[in-house]
Structure formats: C-alpha cells, structure tokens
Amino acid sequence: MTAGGRRVTVYAKSTAVSGTPVRPGKTYPLSSLDHLMGRHTLHLVFYYRPGPTLDRDGLKESLSEVLSHYPAATGRLSRGEDGGWIVKCNDAGVRLLDARANVTLEEWLGSASAEEEMELAYWEPMGDDPSIWSPYYIQITEFEDKAFAIGLSCTHMHADPTCATLLVRAWADSHRRACIAYAPFLHPPAFLPRPDPRPSHPLLSLKSSSAPFASNSKMSSATFRFSDLAVKSLLADLQPDASPFSALAALFWSRIARAAGVPPGPGELTLVVDVRKRMHAPLPHGFYGNALHFSRARADLAAGVAHVVDELGRHVAGLPEDEVWAAAEWAHERRHRGEEAFQMYGPELTCFALDHLMAYGAAFEKEGEGGRPAHVSYRVGGAEGEGLVVVLPAAEEGAARTVMVTLPEEVAKTICRDDAILRYGPTVMFAGRV
C-alpha cells in the first residue's frame, strides 16, 4: 500500500509491543490538561543520515525495549467511571509501519512539500471502538541512501511535544545501549487542584464558548531554518538581550499580521509554553502527558518589531505560577462537568515556544559516530484559523532556530517571499507550491 504519494511507499503494517509485560489491571487516567487536547494530534519526523548501527531490524528491537518504560503508550483508551478517558495498560502495543522512499535524504529535504512530509508520519483517527485503536503510530522510512526518517504520530491527549520528543530520545538511548537520560515520569495527579482552588482562565473560557470555527481557506505550511549567525543578526537588529524565541515570534507575528491585512496597532497573540520547569516544585523533564499553558500576549504592532520583542519577552518571563494553577483547576472543573474538548490551537494566531526541546539529543549512534538528527519537524493536527507558528531548535545549535508555520494559503505564500524575513537568509523547506 502507499502512504498517498509516489515517492513514499508503506509496504508493511504491524504492531510493536513492549519487551516486559505490564501487571494485569494497571490503568493510567489522563489528566484534565490532557483532556483539553482532545481535538488535536501531534506529528513528529526525525531525519537521520546513514550510520553503521542504523538499520530497520535494530530499530525495531530497541523500540520494543523502550516501550517497556511506556505502558501508557502501549495501552488502549477507555472511559472511566467519571466519564473521563483512562488508558488500560494492556500491552496492546503501538502500530508500526515500514516504508521506503525512492529518493535520497538530501534530495527529500531539498524538494519535499509539507504534504509529502506528512507521509512519513502515518496516522489513523480514532474509530468507533477505542479499545482496538492505537493512540500511537510509528513509521520507519528508509531512503535510497540508507538514511532513515522516524515518524511518530499520537493523540495530543497522550503527549505534548516534550513528552513525545523524550519517547524518541529514550528509544535512541536504548538503541545505543545507554541509560535512558530522561525516563518517563507517569504521575497524573501532578496538576490536581490545590486545597483552595481558584479556577479561572478567561482565554480558554472564551475559546470554549465560541462557535466551532469554519473556514473555506486552505491551510499551507512552510519551514524556515535560521542559522546561528542569522538569529544573532536578528537579535542585534532588534534587541540584543532578547531570547531567540521572542525575536522570531515578534518578527513572524508582525509580518503575518501585515500579510493578512491586519491594520497596524494594538494586537494580541496566543502563546503556548511548557511549564514543567516553571513551577515552584518543578516537574521532571520526563513528566508524561501535557504540561502546556496557553496565554494571550499584547503589543502595539505599529510601534515596531523591537517593541513587540520587548512585550513578548516580558510576558513569557513574567508568567505567574498562580495563573498556571488557575488554568489547570479550570480544566479540572470543566472535565468533571463532562464538557467536550474544543479547539485549543486557533482560530486566533498562535505561537508555540518549543525551542527548549532536546530533539537533537536523540542520537541512535554511539558517541563519536555521529547519529544526531539531520532535521526534526513538528506539526499539530487540527490547528486552523489565522495560523500557528512553532519555534524549534535547529541542528546547528547555539542561537540557530527552526520556525514552522501553518497559515492560510495566501498568507503563507506572502510570508515565504517576505523580504523582512528572507533578509536573514533562512533556508526555506517543505514549502511545496507555497
């Protein structure tokens, strides 16, 4: 069977199970923050150049080993007594696809569209019976030059990008016969309400009460890979002390607003940040599930990009922990009222700070043999409306960053030829017709 395009062929589908059985009857309840993500999916692709120990059979063997540490990933969804989702940790396994691409890795990175890239991260939505459906799909694709792409697709209810990234990194550690650097921490009570809960989240309250978004505009994606030198040049032009995230988020917000015809003046941008290390009692990197906070930043776009950088930096740095807890308590109340999930990413323009991810540490080869990813992509399924901007790490490290955008097609076309962005010399990838 094919994955939908002439350059990628999926030729086998199987199930990967853990090497160590889970004790009978074990369950894992999804948290209230997990339930908020019910409308969305995650799709990750890790690209690897050829290596001496990188082969399909070895990857499958080490995958089975690492899945022993992830009983919530190999289980199946079921409804609990309160109507919420729980995972029955029954060793049912994850769906595994074998595929091949009839081009080399470099040819692919230089020519594939965003739609083609999705063929490397196969996904099937949940059917009528969740007990026979895998929330995780893993695809191993071999290129003509023996390079590989590892695609991971999953429900956003099960994992946020940090969680999904560390599963791949744990797999890489296992493949190298190394200790797992960031072992999964399965602790659903982490975001249970405080003794004196104060549930409140004006932004999510507004989003949850809004009519379902409907648009006739086709969404398109593109990837911009900025070098270390390019980002340092951007910072020098705008605000030398700013973070790469604030600078890139401000640049793209300003240019997207202009391309979309938004009049200059006060504006709002929804920001998504990982809060594992923002709590008074920080959570481990390996915390399994969702630890994301959505908030709304404000800036006057007419005051210039440097002003926007300052406002975004202040907003992210000043995010109060009490606001995170109030949001988690709001989600808890909502889940126990049995209310359905709603669109979290959109319809307003949303920017996702993911440049903290340790994606390029997922090395399948031993030290000295290379094996770090050549490139990593992240996409969020169900992000519609004005668009999504994702700021990611890059293979070059340092200040280098990758920015992935999903925007209405006409806006995406404009952004891909925007001189204010292109002056910093990014490599534009996976843009296709855009």
Tab-separated table of C-alpha atoms in Angstrom:
chain	number	residue	atom	x	y	z
A	1	MET	CA	0.000	0.000	0.000
A	2	THR	CA	1.123	3.572	-0.478
A	3	ALA	CA	1.125	6.410	2.017
A	4	GLY	CA	-0.535	8.688	-0.508
A	5	GLY	CA	2.386	9.884	-2.647
A	6	ARG	CA	4.539	8.459	-5.402
A	7	ARG	CA	7.845	8.885	-3.516
A	8	VAL	CA	6.876	7.109	-0.274
A	9	THR	CA	5.540	3.569	-0.121
A	10	VAL	CA	4.299	1.891	3.047
A	11	TYR	CA	4.769	-1.816	2.481
A	12	ALA	CA	4.019	-3.362	5.880
A	13	LYS	CA	1.934	-2.607	8.945
A	14	SER	CA	2.427	-4.443	12.238
A	15	THR	CA	2.325	-3.927	15.997
A	16	ALA	CA	5.322	-3.208	18.219
A	17	VAL	CA	4.868	-4.471	21.767
A	18	SER	CA	6.934	-3.941	24.893
A	19	GLY	CA	9.520	-6.490	25.909
A	20	THR	CA	8.277	-6.573	29.513
A	21	PRO	CA	4.624	-7.320	30.341
A	22	VAL	CA	2.605	-4.823	32.375
A	23	ARG	CA	0.977	-6.107	35.549
A	24	PRO	CA	-2.671	-7.058	34.940
A	25	GLY	CA	-5.273	-4.396	35.690
A	26	LYS	CA	-2.922	-1.398	35.521
A	27	THR	CA	-4.604	1.787	34.300
A	28	TYR	CA	-3.473	5.353	33.715
A	29	PRO	CA	-6.022	8.207	33.905
A	30	LEU	CA	-5.500	11.102	31.533
A	31	SER	CA	-5.336	14.434	33.345
A	32	SER	CA	-7.660	17.382	32.893
A	33	LEU	CA	-4.958	19.166	30.885
A	34	ASP	CA	-4.709	16.046	28.686
A	35	HIS	CA	-8.468	16.124	28.070
A	36	LEU	CA	-8.252	19.724	26.811
A	37	MET	CA	-6.199	18.465	23.842
A	38	GLY	CA	-8.829	16.032	22.561
A	39	ARG	CA	-9.281	17.919	19.254
A	40	HIS	CA	-5.596	17.784	18.312
A	41	THR	CA	-2.842	15.392	17.258
A	42	LEU	CA	0.970	15.565	17.151
A	43	HIS	CA	3.158	14.560	14.213
A	44	LEU	CA	6.953	14.413	14.593
A	45	VAL	CA	9.555	13.431	11.998
A	46	PHE	CA	13.211	12.819	12.916
A	47	TYR	CA	15.650	12.534	9.983
A	48	TYR	CA	18.885	10.533	10.290
A	49	ARG	CA	21.797	10.203	7.909
A	50	PRO	CA	23.165	6.659	7.265
A	51	GLY	CA	25.026	5.096	10.171
A	52	PRO	CA	26.757	1.796	10.972
A	53	THR	CA	24.159	0.669	13.516
A	54	LEU	CA	21.130	2.325	11.966
A	55	ASP	CA	19.086	-0.463	10.407
A	56	ARG	CA	15.417	-1.402	10.430
A	57	ASP	CA	15.700	-4.622	12.465
A	58	GLY	CA	17.838	-2.959	15.128
A	59	LEU	CA	15.425	-0.042	15.398
A	60	LYS	CA	12.511	-2.413	15.931
A	61	GLU	CA	14.367	-4.344	18.622
A	62	SER	CA	15.279	-1.221	20.589
A	63	LEU	CA	11.730	0.137	20.169
A	64	SER	CA	10.362	-2.972	21.870
A	65	GLU	CA	12.822	-2.460	24.714
A	66	VAL	CA	11.937	1.185	25.300
A	67	LEU	CA	8.181	0.576	25.165
A	68	SER	CA	8.576	-1.375	28.416
A	69	HIS	CA	9.038	2.027	30.070
A	70	TYR	CA	5.890	3.488	28.450
A	71	PRO	CA	2.864	1.379	29.481
A	72	ALA	CA	0.539	4.338	28.854
A	73	ALA	CA	1.707	4.485	25.223
A	74	THR	CA	1.112	0.790	24.505
A	75	GLY	CA	-2.337	0.662	26.138
A	76	ARG	CA	-5.779	1.444	24.809
A	77	LEU	CA	-8.251	4.184	25.693
A	78	SER	CA	-11.390	3.502	27.672
A	79	ARG	CA	-13.930	5.579	29.597
A	80	GLY	CA	-13.552	5.675	33.368
A	81	GLU	CA	-16.330	5.727	35.954
A	82	ASP	CA	-16.448	9.538	35.819
A	83	GLY	CA	-16.704	9.539	32.026
A	84	GLY	CA	-13.115	10.693	31.503
A	85	TRP	CA	-10.509	8.927	29.423
A	86	ILE	CA	-8.250	6.343	31.034
A	87	VAL	CA	-5.610	4.130	29.453
A	88	LYS	CA	-5.883	0.409	30.059
A	89	CYS	CA	-2.225	-0.593	30.147
A	90	ASN	CA	-2.793	-3.947	28.478
A	91	ASP	CA	0.364	-4.302	26.343
A	92	ALA	CA	-1.636	-3.953	23.137
A	93	GLY	CA	1.353	-2.139	21.588
A	94	VAL	CA	1.795	0.716	19.119
A	95	ARG	CA	1.103	0.494	15.407
A	96	LEU	CA	4.311	0.218	13.378
A	97	LEU	CA	4.661	0.947	9.681
A	98	ASP	CA	7.545	0.039	7.391
A	99	ALA	CA	8.087	2.343	4.430
A	100	ARG	CA	10.636	3.297	1.807
A	101	ALA	CA	11.250	6.500	-0.129
A	102	ASN	CA	12.679	6.392	-3.646
A	103	VAL	CA	14.946	9.427	-3.152
A	104	THR	CA	17.991	10.191	-1.005
A	105	LEU	CA	17.612	12.097	2.243
A	106	GLU	CA	19.241	15.247	0.852
A	107	GLU	CA	17.005	15.153	-2.220
A	108	TRP	CA	13.983	14.815	0.052
A	109	LEU	CA	14.958	17.685	2.353
A	110	GLY	CA	15.535	19.887	-0.663
A	111	SER	CA	12.329	19.132	-2.525
A	112	ALA	CA	9.541	17.650	-0.367
A	113	SER	CA	6.396	19.609	0.400
A	114	ALA	CA	4.686	19.748	3.784
A	115	GLU	CA	2.012	17.392	2.455
A	116	GLU	CA	4.689	14.881	1.418
A	117	GLU	CA	6.383	15.129	4.788
A	118	MET	CA	3.168	14.037	6.468
A	119	GLU	CA	3.512	10.776	4.523
A	120	LEU	CA	6.420	9.988	6.861
A	121	ALA	CA	4.197	10.159	9.967
A	122	TYR	CA	1.206	7.923	9.260
A	123	TRP	CA	-1.943	8.484	11.289
A	124	GLU	CA	-5.402	6.976	11.610
A	125	PRO	CA	-8.018	8.828	13.696
A	126	MET	CA	-9.959	7.001	16.372
A	127	GLY	CA	-12.803	4.826	15.125
A	128	ASP	CA	-15.982	3.754	16.895
A	129	ASP	CA	-14.145	1.328	19.194
A	130	PRO	CA	-11.170	2.898	21.039
A	131	SER	CA	-10.293	-0.469	22.623
A	132	ILE	CA	-8.829	-1.685	19.312
A	133	TRP	CA	-7.252	1.605	18.212
A	134	SER	CA	-3.655	2.575	18.888
A	135	PRO	CA	-3.132	6.175	20.071
A	136	TYR	CA	0.464	5.954	18.779
A	137	TYR	CA	1.673	5.281	15.232
A	138	ILE	CA	5.376	4.933	14.457
A	139	GLN	CA	6.690	4.827	10.904
A	140	ILE	CA	10.223	3.826	9.894
A	141	THR	CA	11.064	5.048	6.380
A	142	GLU	CA	14.315	4.154	4.624
A	143	PHE	CA	15.699	6.435	1.909
A	144	GLU	CA	17.678	5.271	-1.102
A	145	ASP	CA	20.993	6.193	0.559
A	146	LYS	CA	20.198	4.130	3.713
A	147	ALA	CA	19.210	7.242	5.651
A	148	PHE	CA	16.082	6.946	7.791
A	149	ALA	CA	13.106	9.018	8.887
A	150	ILE	CA	11.348	8.121	12.113
A	151	GLY	CA	7.804	9.432	12.206
A	152	LEU	CA	5.709	9.499	15.370
A	153	SER	CA	2.030	10.443	15.394
A	154	CYS	CA	-0.123	10.392	18.501
A	155	THR	CA	-3.117	11.926	20.179
A	156	HIS	CA	-2.262	15.236	21.831
A	157	MET	CA	-4.252	13.912	24.818
A	158	HIS	CA	-1.470	11.391	25.457
A	159	ALA	CA	1.524	13.646	24.997
A	160	ASP	CA	2.737	17.164	24.422
A	161	PRO	CA	5.821	17.787	22.253
A	162	THR	CA	8.248	17.440	25.184
A	163	CYS	CA	6.759	14.080	26.140
A	164	ALA	CA	6.732	12.785	22.547
A	165	THR	CA	10.297	14.004	21.966
A	166	LEU	CA	11.602	12.234	25.043
A	167	LEU	CA	9.978	8.976	23.934
A	168	VAL	CA	12.044	9.135	20.732
A	169	ARG	CA	15.109	10.148	22.736
A	170	ALA	CA	14.591	7.230	25.128
A	171	TRP	CA	14.320	4.949	22.095
A	172	ALA	CA	17.634	6.338	20.821
A	173	ASP	CA	19.252	5.801	24.252
A	174	SER	CA	18.025	2.213	24.295
A	175	HIS	CA	19.319	1.644	20.766
A	176	ARG	CA	22.806	2.798	21.880
A	177	ARG	CA	22.565	0.546	24.954
A	178	ALA	CA	22.790	3.666	27.115
A	179	CYS	CA	20.823	4.565	30.227
A	180	ILE	CA	17.639	6.497	29.453
A	181	ALA	CA	18.594	10.101	30.164
A	182	TYR	CA	15.043	11.335	30.838
A	183	ALA	CA	12.943	8.404	31.986
A	184	PRO	CA	9.163	8.811	31.757
A	185	PHE	CA	7.509	10.076	34.947
A	186	LEU	CA	3.923	8.831	34.963
A	187	HIS	CA	2.174	10.913	37.596
A	188	PRO	CA	-1.340	12.079	36.575
A	189	PRO	CA	-2.046	13.842	39.933
A	190	ALA	CA	0.615	16.469	39.125
A	191	PHE	CA	-1.998	19.069	38.149
A	192	LEU	CA	-4.805	18.179	40.553
A	193	PRO	CA	-6.421	21.263	42.134
A	194	ARG	CA	-4.861	22.985	45.133
A	195	PRO	CA	-6.542	22.747	48.564
A	196	ASP	CA	-8.074	26.179	47.883
A	197	PRO	CA	-8.745	26.020	44.130
A	198	ARG	CA	-9.333	29.256	42.232
A	199	PRO	CA	-10.333	28.063	38.750
A	200	SER	CA	-10.034	30.765	36.133
A	201	HIS	CA	-8.899	31.073	32.536
A	202	PRO	CA	-10.519	33.923	30.580
A	203	LEU	CA	-8.790	32.966	27.327
A	204	LEU	CA	-9.869	29.312	27.367
A	205	SER	CA	-13.326	30.272	28.670
A	206	LEU	CA	-13.741	32.464	25.599
A	207	LYS	CA	-12.410	29.790	23.240
A	208	SER	CA	-14.595	27.050	24.731
A	209	SER	CA	-17.762	29.140	24.417
A	210	SER	CA	-17.120	30.258	20.839
A	211	ALA	CA	-18.914	28.664	17.908
A	212	PRO	CA	-16.866	25.973	16.129
A	213	PHE	CA	-14.508	27.572	13.640
A	214	ALA	CA	-15.383	27.076	9.995
A	215	SER	CA	-13.234	28.393	7.168
A	216	ASN	CA	-13.047	27.893	3.431
A	217	SER	CA	-9.382	28.908	3.445
A	218	LYS	CA	-6.914	26.124	2.711
A	219	MET	CA	-4.047	25.930	5.201
A	220	SER	CA	-0.453	25.640	3.956
A	221	SER	CA	2.832	25.068	5.760
A	222	ALA	CA	6.465	26.057	5.334
A	223	THR	CA	9.647	25.641	7.361
A	224	PHE	CA	12.328	28.320	7.861
A	225	ARG	CA	15.708	27.173	9.137
A	226	PHE	CA	17.730	30.087	10.590
A	227	SER	CA	21.448	29.689	11.230
A	228	ASP	CA	23.171	30.725	14.455
A	229	LEU	CA	24.608	33.750	12.646
A	230	ALA	CA	21.202	34.697	11.214
A	231	VAL	CA	19.482	34.709	14.608
A	232	LYS	CA	22.338	36.693	16.184
A	233	SER	CA	21.983	39.220	13.370
A	234	LEU	CA	18.237	39.455	14.045
A	235	LEU	CA	18.883	39.990	17.756
A	236	ALA	CA	21.439	42.696	17.005
A	237	ASP	CA	18.892	44.495	14.821
A	238	LEU	CA	16.071	44.277	17.364
A	239	GLN	CA	17.099	43.684	20.975
A	240	PRO	CA	20.491	42.084	21.751
A	241	ASP	CA	19.369	40.859	25.185
A	242	ALA	CA	16.176	39.196	23.916
A	243	SER	CA	15.709	35.472	23.557
A	244	PRO	CA	15.730	33.918	20.080
A	245	PHE	CA	12.131	32.866	20.679
A	246	SER	CA	10.913	36.406	21.458
A	247	ALA	CA	12.737	37.841	18.449
A	248	LEU	CA	11.478	35.254	15.965
A	249	ALA	CA	7.945	35.249	17.395
A	250	ALA	CA	7.814	39.057	17.133
A	251	LEU	CA	9.182	39.045	13.572
A	252	PHE	CA	6.725	36.441	12.311
A	253	TRP	CA	3.737	37.895	14.189
A	254	SER	CA	4.412	41.330	12.685
A	255	ARG	CA	4.866	40.007	9.153
A	256	ILE	CA	1.908	37.611	9.295
A	257	ALA	CA	-0.370	40.388	10.547
A	258	ARG	CA	0.772	42.593	7.662
A	259	ALA	CA	0.297	39.778	5.122
A	260	ALA	CA	-3.194	39.066	6.486
A	261	GLY	CA	-4.195	42.712	6.145
A	262	VAL	CA	-4.430	43.414	9.897
A	263	PRO	CA	-4.268	47.206	10.459
A	264	PRO	CA	-1.198	48.359	12.467
A	265	GLY	CA	-1.989	48.965	16.115
A	266	PRO	CA	-2.602	47.067	19.359
A	267	GLY	CA	-2.805	43.312	18.790
A	268	GLU	CA	-2.995	40.032	20.648
A	269	LEU	CA	-1.074	36.784	20.163
A	270	THR	CA	-1.815	33.477	21.880
A	271	LEU	CA	1.379	31.958	23.288
A	272	VAL	CA	1.882	28.315	24.280
A	273	VAL	CA	4.683	27.433	26.690
A	274	ASP	CA	5.826	24.306	28.518
A	275	VAL	CA	5.519	24.766	32.297
A	276	ARG	CA	7.404	21.701	33.607
A	277	LYS	CA	10.242	23.876	34.878
A	278	ARG	CA	8.160	26.956	35.684
A	279	MET	CA	6.558	25.576	38.827
A	280	HIS	CA	7.765	26.217	42.405
A	281	ALA	CA	8.178	22.440	42.618
A	282	PRO	CA	9.388	21.721	39.057
A	283	LEU	CA	8.244	18.603	37.275
A	284	PRO	CA	10.842	16.255	35.778
A	285	HIS	CA	11.576	16.704	32.089
A	286	GLY	CA	10.153	13.208	31.622
A	287	PHE	CA	6.696	14.047	33.016
A	288	TYR	CA	4.312	12.042	30.823
A	289	GLY	CA	1.336	13.871	29.356
A	290	ASN	CA	0.582	17.559	28.853
A	291	ALA	CA	2.195	20.415	30.759
A	292	LEU	CA	1.321	23.331	28.497
A	293	HIS	CA	-0.094	26.742	29.306
A	294	PHE	CA	-1.964	28.994	26.866
A	295	SER	CA	-1.928	32.740	27.469
A	296	ARG	CA	-2.506	35.921	25.499
A	297	ALA	CA	0.251	38.473	24.951
A	298	ARG	CA	-0.427	42.040	23.826
A	299	ALA	CA	1.696	44.507	21.898
A	300	ASP	CA	1.303	47.532	19.647
A	301	LEU	CA	2.334	46.304	16.204
A	302	ALA	CA	2.540	49.902	14.981
A	303	ALA	CA	5.377	50.588	17.447
A	304	GLY	CA	7.842	48.399	15.566
A	305	VAL	CA	9.199	44.875	15.887
A	306	ALA	CA	11.678	45.815	18.640
A	307	HIS	CA	8.758	46.927	20.829
A	308	VAL	CA	6.948	43.649	20.130
A	309	VAL	CA	10.079	41.702	21.115
A	310	ASP	CA	10.158	43.511	24.469
A	311	GLU	CA	6.476	42.871	25.147
A	312	LEU	CA	6.698	39.155	24.298
A	313	GLY	CA	9.835	38.737	26.401
A	314	ARG	CA	8.199	40.406	29.404
A	315	HIS	CA	5.066	38.310	29.006
A	316	VAL	CA	6.877	34.968	28.862
A	317	ALA	CA	9.313	35.815	31.675
A	318	GLY	CA	6.550	37.147	33.930
A	319	LEU	CA	4.057	34.296	33.568
A	320	PRO	CA	2.830	33.768	37.172
A	321	GLU	CA	2.589	30.236	38.564
A	322	ASP	CA	-0.788	31.076	40.082
A	323	GLU	CA	-2.147	31.595	36.569
A	324	VAL	CA	-0.929	28.117	35.563
A	325	TRP	CA	-2.662	26.531	38.557
A	326	ALA	CA	-5.875	28.506	37.975
A	327	ALA	CA	-5.917	27.253	34.369
A	328	ALA	CA	-5.395	23.637	35.462
A	329	GLU	CA	-8.221	23.994	38.004
A	330	TRP	CA	-10.479	25.498	35.342
A	331	ALA	CA	-9.747	22.470	33.137
A	332	HIS	CA	-10.444	20.128	36.065
A	333	GLU	CA	-13.867	21.671	36.723
A	334	ARG	CA	-14.742	21.558	33.064
A	335	ARG	CA	-13.815	17.903	32.676
A	336	HIS	CA	-15.905	16.896	35.676
A	337	ARG	CA	-18.897	18.655	34.125
A	338	GLY	CA	-18.435	16.305	31.169
A	339	GLU	CA	-17.889	19.068	28.638
A	340	GLU	CA	-16.355	18.232	25.261
A	341	ALA	CA	-12.932	19.280	24.011
A	342	PHE	CA	-12.677	22.420	21.876
A	343	GLN	CA	-10.125	23.949	19.531
A	344	MET	CA	-7.033	24.932	21.508
A	345	TYR	CA	-4.761	25.926	18.596
A	346	GLY	CA	-6.701	28.692	16.857
A	347	PRO	CA	-8.749	30.159	15.420
A	348	GLU	CA	-6.641	33.164	16.504
A	349	LEU	CA	-2.949	33.299	15.552
A	350	THR	CA	-0.987	31.121	17.977
A	351	CYS	CA	2.754	30.863	18.632
A	352	PHE	CA	4.268	27.753	20.259
A	353	ALA	CA	7.585	28.058	22.144
A	354	LEU	CA	9.360	24.733	21.632
A	355	ASP	CA	12.981	25.779	21.297
A	356	HIS	CA	13.707	24.157	24.665
A	357	LEU	CA	13.170	20.680	23.209
A	358	MET	CA	16.088	18.245	23.379
A	359	ALA	CA	15.218	16.779	19.985
A	360	TYR	CA	18.752	16.829	18.608
A	361	GLY	CA	19.962	14.757	21.546
A	362	ALA	CA	18.043	11.767	20.140
A	363	ALA	CA	21.174	10.113	18.706
A	364	PHE	CA	20.852	6.482	17.637
A	365	GLU	CA	24.613	6.076	17.032
A	366	LYS	CA	27.250	5.838	19.733
A	367	GLU	CA	29.305	8.878	20.658
A	368	GLY	CA	31.914	9.589	18.002
A	369	GLU	CA	29.855	8.001	15.214
A	370	GLY	CA	27.510	10.934	14.694
A	371	GLY	CA	23.878	9.909	14.553
A	372	ARG	CA	22.233	13.118	15.731
A	373	PRO	CA	19.160	14.066	13.705
A	374	ALA	CA	19.831	15.965	10.494
A	375	HIS	CA	16.498	17.730	10.918
A	376	VAL	CA	13.374	17.434	13.076
A	377	SER	CA	9.838	18.564	12.228
A	378	TYR	CA	6.808	19.079	14.484
A	379	ARG	CA	3.217	19.574	13.362
A	380	VAL	CA	-0.033	19.949	15.300
A	381	GLY	CA	-3.129	18.428	13.743
A	382	GLY	CA	-6.332	20.448	13.976
A	383	ALA	CA	-4.638	23.878	14.041
A	384	GLU	CA	-6.911	26.052	11.897
A	385	GLY	CA	-7.841	29.687	11.552
A	386	GLU	CA	-5.315	32.514	11.456
A	387	GLY	CA	-2.433	30.092	11.832
A	388	LEU	CA	0.215	28.507	14.028
A	389	VAL	CA	3.885	29.490	14.371
A	390	VAL	CA	6.184	26.945	16.028
A	391	VAL	CA	9.702	27.963	17.132
A	392	LEU	CA	12.000	24.945	17.423
A	393	PRO	CA	15.678	24.139	17.987
A	394	ALA	CA	17.867	23.524	14.941
A	395	ALA	CA	20.585	21.013	14.146
A	396	GLU	CA	23.270	23.726	14.233
A	397	GLU	CA	22.519	24.512	17.910
A	398	GLY	CA	23.669	27.785	19.514
A	399	ALA	CA	21.191	30.527	18.627
A	400	ALA	CA	20.069	28.655	15.481
A	401	ARG	CA	16.331	28.012	15.318
A	402	THR	CA	13.747	26.427	13.038
A	403	VAL	CA	10.381	28.134	12.538
A	404	MET	CA	7.461	26.123	11.139
A	405	VAL	CA	4.343	27.995	10.078
A	406	THR	CA	0.864	26.758	9.184
A	407	LEU	CA	-1.160	29.599	7.701
A	408	PRO	CA	-3.993	30.328	5.273
A	409	GLU	CA	-2.544	29.582	1.844
A	410	GLU	CA	-2.401	33.143	0.533
A	411	VAL	CA	-0.795	34.402	3.742
A	412	ALA	CA	1.745	31.547	3.625
A	413	LYS	CA	2.681	32.477	0.049
A	414	THR	CA	3.339	36.057	1.112
A	415	ILE	CA	5.408	35.042	4.135
A	416	CYS	CA	7.586	32.737	2.024
A	417	ARG	CA	8.706	35.731	-0.064
A	418	ASP	CA	8.670	38.355	2.674
A	419	ASP	CA	11.851	40.441	2.430
A	420	ALA	CA	11.883	41.280	6.149
A	421	ILE	CA	12.197	37.543	6.896
A	422	LEU	CA	14.319	36.496	3.930
A	423	ARG	CA	16.932	39.196	4.613
A	424	TYR	CA	18.248	36.926	7.380
A	425	GLY	CA	18.890	34.140	4.889
A	426	PRO	CA	16.768	31.275	6.244
A	427	THR	CA	16.653	28.007	4.329
A	428	VAL	CA	13.016	27.580	3.294
A	429	MET	CA	11.917	23.917	3.361
A	430	PHE	CA	8.761	21.862	2.905
A	431	ALA	CA	7.041	24.773	1.210
A	432	GLY	CA	5.862	22.972	-1.943
A	433	ARG	CA	3.664	25.199	-4.106
A	434	VAL	CA	3.849	27.927	-1.461
